[in-house]
PDB file of C-alpha atoms in Angstrom:
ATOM      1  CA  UNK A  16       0.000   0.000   0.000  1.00  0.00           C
ATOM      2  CA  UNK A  17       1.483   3.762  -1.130  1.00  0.00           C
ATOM      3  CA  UNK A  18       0.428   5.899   1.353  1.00  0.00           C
ATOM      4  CA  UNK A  19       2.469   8.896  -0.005  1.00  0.00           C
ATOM      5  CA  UNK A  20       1.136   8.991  -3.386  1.00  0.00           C
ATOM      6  CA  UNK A  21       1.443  12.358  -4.928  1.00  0.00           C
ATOM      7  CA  UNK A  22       3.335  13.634  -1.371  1.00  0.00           C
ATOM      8  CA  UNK A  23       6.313  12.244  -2.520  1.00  0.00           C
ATOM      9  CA  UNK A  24       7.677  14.708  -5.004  1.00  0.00           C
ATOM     10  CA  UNK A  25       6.281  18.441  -3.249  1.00  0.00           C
ATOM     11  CA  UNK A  26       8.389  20.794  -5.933  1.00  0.00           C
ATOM     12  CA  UNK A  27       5.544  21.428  -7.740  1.00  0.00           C
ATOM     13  CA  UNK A  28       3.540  22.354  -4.681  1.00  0.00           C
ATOM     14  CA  UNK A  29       6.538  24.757  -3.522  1.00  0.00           C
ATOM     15  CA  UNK A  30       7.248  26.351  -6.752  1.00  0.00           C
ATOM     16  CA  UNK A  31       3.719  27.138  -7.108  1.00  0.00           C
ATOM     17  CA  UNK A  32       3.327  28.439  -3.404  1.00  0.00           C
ATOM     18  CA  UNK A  33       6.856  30.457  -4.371  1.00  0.00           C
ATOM     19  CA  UNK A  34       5.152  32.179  -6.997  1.00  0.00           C
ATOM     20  CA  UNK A  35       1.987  32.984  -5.334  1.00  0.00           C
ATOM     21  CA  UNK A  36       4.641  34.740  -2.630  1.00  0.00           C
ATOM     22  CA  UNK A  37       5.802  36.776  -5.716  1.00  0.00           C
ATOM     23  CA  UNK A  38       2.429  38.056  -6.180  1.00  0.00           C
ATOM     24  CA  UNK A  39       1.825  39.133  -2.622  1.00  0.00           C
ATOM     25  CA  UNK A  40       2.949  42.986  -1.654  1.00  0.00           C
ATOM     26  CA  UNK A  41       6.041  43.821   0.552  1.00  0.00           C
ATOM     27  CA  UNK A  42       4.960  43.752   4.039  1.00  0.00           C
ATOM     28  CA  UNK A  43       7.175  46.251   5.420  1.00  0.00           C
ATOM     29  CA  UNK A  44       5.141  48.396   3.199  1.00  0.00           C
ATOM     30  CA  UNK A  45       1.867  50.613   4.229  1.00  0.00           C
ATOM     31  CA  UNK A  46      -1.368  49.345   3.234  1.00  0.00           C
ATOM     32  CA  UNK A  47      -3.182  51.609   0.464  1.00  0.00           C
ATOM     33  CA  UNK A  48      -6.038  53.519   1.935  1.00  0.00           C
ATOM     34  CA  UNK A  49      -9.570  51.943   1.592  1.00  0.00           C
ATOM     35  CA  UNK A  50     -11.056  52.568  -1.988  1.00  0.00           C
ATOM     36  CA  UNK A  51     -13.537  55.258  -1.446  1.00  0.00           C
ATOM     37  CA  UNK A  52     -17.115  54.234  -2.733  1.00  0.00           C
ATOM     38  CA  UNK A  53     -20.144  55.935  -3.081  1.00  0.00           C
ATOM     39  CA  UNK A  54     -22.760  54.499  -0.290  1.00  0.00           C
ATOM     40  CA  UNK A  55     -25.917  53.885  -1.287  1.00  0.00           C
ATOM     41  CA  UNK A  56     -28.797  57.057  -1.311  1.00  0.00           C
ATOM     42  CA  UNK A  57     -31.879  56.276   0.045  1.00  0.00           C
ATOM     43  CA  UNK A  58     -34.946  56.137  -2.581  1.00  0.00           C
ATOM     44  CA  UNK A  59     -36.233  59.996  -2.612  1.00  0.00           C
ATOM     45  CA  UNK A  60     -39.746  59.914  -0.968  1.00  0.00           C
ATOM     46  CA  UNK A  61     -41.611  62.903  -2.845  1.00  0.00           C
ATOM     47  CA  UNK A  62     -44.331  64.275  -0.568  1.00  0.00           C
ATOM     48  CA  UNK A  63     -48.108  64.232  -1.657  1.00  0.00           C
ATOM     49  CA  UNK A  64     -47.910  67.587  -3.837  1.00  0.00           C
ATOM     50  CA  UNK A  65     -44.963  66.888  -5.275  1.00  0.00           C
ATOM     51  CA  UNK A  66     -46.660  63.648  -6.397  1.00  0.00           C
ATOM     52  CA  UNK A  67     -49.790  65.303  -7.860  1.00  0.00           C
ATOM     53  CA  UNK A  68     -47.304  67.511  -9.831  1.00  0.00           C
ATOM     54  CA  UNK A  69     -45.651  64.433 -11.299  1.00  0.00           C
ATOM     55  CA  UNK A  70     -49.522  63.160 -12.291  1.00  0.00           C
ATOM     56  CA  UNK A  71     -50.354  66.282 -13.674  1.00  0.00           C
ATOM     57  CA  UNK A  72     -46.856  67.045 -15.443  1.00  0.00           C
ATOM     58  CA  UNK A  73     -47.718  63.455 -17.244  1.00  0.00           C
ATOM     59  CA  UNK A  74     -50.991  63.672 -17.580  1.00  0.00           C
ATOM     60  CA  UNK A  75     -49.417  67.132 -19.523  1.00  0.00           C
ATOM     61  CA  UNK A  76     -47.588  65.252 -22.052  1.00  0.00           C
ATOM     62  CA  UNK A  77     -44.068  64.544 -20.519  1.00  0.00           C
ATOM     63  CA  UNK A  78     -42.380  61.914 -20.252  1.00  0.00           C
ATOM     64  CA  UNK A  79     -41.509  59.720 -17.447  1.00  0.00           C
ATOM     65  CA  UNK A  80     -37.789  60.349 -18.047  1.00  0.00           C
ATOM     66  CA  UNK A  81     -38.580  63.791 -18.455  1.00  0.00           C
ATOM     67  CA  UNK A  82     -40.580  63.786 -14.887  1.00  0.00           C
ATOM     68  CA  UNK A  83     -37.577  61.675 -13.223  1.00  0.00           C
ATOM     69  CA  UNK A  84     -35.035  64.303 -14.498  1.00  0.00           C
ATOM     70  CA  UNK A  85     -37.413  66.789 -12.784  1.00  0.00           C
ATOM     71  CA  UNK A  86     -38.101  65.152  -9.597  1.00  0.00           C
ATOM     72  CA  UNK A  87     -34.442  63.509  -9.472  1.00  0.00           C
ATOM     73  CA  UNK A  88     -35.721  60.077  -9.293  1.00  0.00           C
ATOM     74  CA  UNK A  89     -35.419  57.438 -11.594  1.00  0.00           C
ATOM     75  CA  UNK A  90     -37.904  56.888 -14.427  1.00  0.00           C
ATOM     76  CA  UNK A  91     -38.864  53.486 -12.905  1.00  0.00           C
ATOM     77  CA  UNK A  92     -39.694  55.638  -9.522  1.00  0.00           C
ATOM     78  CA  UNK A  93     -41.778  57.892 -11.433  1.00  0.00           C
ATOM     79  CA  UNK A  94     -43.412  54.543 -13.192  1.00  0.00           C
ATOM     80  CA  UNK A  95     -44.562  53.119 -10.062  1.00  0.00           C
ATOM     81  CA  UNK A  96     -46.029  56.365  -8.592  1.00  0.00           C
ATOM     82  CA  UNK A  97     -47.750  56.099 -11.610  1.00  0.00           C
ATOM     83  CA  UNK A  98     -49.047  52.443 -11.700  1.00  0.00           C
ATOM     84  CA  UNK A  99     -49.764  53.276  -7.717  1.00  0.00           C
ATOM     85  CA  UNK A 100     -52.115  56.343  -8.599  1.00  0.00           C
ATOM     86  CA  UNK A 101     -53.917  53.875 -11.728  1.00  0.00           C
ATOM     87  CA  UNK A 102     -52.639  56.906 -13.933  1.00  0.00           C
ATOM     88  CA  UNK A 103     -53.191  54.895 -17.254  1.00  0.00           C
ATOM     89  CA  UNK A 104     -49.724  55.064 -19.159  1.00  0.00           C
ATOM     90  CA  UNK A 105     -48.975  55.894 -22.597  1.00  0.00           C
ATOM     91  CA  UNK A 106     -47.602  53.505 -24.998  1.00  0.00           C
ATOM     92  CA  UNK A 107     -45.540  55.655 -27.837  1.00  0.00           C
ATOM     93  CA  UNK A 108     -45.732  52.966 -30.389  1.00  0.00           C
ATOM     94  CA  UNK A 109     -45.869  54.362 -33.682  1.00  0.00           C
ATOM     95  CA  UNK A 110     -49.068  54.639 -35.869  1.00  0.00           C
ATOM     96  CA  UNK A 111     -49.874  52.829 -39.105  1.00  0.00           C
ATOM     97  CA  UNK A 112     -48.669  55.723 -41.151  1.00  0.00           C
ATOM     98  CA  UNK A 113     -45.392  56.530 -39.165  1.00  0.00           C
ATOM     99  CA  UNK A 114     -44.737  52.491 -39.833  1.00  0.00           C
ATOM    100  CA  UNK A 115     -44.848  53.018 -43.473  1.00  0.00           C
ATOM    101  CA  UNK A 116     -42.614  55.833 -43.149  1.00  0.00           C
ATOM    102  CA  UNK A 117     -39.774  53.766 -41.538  1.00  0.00           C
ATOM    103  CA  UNK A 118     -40.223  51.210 -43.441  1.00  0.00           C
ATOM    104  CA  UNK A 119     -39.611  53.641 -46.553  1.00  0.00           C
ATOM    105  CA  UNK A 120     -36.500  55.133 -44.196  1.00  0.00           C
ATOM    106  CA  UNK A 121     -35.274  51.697 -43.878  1.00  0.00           C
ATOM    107  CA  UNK A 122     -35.381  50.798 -47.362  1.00  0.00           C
ATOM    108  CA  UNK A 123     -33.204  53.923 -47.710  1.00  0.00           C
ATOM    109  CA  UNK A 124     -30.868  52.854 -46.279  1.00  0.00           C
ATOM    110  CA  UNK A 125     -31.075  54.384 -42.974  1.00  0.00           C
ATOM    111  CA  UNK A 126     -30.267  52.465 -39.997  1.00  0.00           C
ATOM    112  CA  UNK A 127     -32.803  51.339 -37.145  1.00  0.00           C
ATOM    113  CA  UNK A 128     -31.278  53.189 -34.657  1.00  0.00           C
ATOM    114  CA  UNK A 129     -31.040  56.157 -36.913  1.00  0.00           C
ATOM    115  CA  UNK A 130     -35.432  55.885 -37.755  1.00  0.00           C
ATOM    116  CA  UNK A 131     -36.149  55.286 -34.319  1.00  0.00           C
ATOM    117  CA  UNK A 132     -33.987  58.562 -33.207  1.00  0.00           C
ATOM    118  CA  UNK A 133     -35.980  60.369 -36.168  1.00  0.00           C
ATOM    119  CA  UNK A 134     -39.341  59.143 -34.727  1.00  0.00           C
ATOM    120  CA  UNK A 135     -39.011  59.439 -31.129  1.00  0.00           C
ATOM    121  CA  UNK A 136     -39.041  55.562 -30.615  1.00  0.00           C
ATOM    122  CA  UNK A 137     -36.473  53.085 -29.397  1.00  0.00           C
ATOM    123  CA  UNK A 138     -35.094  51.150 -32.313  1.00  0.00           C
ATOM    124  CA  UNK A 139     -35.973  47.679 -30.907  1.00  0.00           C
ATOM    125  CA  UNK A 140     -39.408  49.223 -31.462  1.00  0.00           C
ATOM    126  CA  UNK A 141     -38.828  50.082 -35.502  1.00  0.00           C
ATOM    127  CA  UNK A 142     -36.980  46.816 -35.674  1.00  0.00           C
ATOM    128  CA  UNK A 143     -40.667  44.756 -33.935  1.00  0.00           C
ATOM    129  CA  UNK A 144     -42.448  46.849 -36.580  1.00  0.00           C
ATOM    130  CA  UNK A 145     -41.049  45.682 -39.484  1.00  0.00           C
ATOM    131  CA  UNK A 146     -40.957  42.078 -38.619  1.00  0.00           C
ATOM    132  CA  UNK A 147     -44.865  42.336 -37.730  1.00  0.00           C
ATOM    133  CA  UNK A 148     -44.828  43.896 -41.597  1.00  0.00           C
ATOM    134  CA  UNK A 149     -42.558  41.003 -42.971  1.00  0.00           C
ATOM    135  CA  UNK A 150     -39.803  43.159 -43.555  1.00  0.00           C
ATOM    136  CA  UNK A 151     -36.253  41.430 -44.149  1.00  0.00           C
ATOM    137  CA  UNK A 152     -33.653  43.477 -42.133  1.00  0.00           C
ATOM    138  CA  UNK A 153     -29.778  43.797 -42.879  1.00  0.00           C
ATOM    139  CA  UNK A 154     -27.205  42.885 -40.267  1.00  0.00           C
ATOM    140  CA  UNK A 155     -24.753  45.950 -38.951  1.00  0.00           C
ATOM    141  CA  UNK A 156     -22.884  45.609 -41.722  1.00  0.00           C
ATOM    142  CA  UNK A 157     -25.792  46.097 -44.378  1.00  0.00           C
ATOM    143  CA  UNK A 158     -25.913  42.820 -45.405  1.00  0.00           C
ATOM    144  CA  UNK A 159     -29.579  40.538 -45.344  1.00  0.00           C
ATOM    145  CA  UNK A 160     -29.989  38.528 -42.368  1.00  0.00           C
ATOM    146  CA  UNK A 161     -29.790  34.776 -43.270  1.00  0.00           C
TER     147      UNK A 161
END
């Protein structure tokens, strides 16, 4: 019966504990200071006016990133006062007509990111509208997807 197996030869073991000794810093040496990170804000509460001016401001046609940038709160804060109050949201898809446009944008040549920054939309949302139409799209180098 072996019972020192892989004990029997240890210079592996010590050259690779040597070099991990290599890596470690001079201990006669200070320690850095502590890295300095930002601690984590509390969620701004807005009190019950400023709330109804974040309904009304939407209800006025801005946006919920336009609202946050008000408020200084994120736009998924200003979301979920939002959904909280049942203040029915506004989807900016784009309409029949402003689908046919991007289509004939696309076919231009222009990019999806480039139509959706022309219409006010997200590009993922250009790029869901002309699947739904059948449209075949180019990869990011203008060439048909396969």
């Amino acid at each position: 019966m072996d019972l020192g197996g892989t004990y029997y030869n240890t210079k592996p073991q010590v050259e690779a504990l040597e070099t991990l000794l290599r890596k470690l810093p001079d201990p006669t040496e200070p320690a850095p200071p502590p890295v300095e990170r930002p601690k984590p804000r509390r969620a701004r509460r807005l009190d019950a006016d400023q709330v109804q001016e974040l309904i009304a401001g939407y209800q006025a046609g801005a946006t919920v990133y336009e609202l946050g940038d008000r408020f200084g709160i994120e736009r998924r804060t200003v979301s979920n006062i939002l959904h909280r109050h049942d203040v029915p949201m506004r989807r900016r898809g784009l309409s029949s007509e402003q689908v046919d446009y991007a289509i004939h944008l696309y076919n231009l040549g222009w990019s999806l990111a480039r139509v959706g920054e022309h219409l006010g939309v997200d590009h993922t949302t250009v790029l869901t509208k002309l699947r739904e139409r059948g449209i075949p799209t180019r990869d990011s180098h203008g060439r048909p997807r396969t």
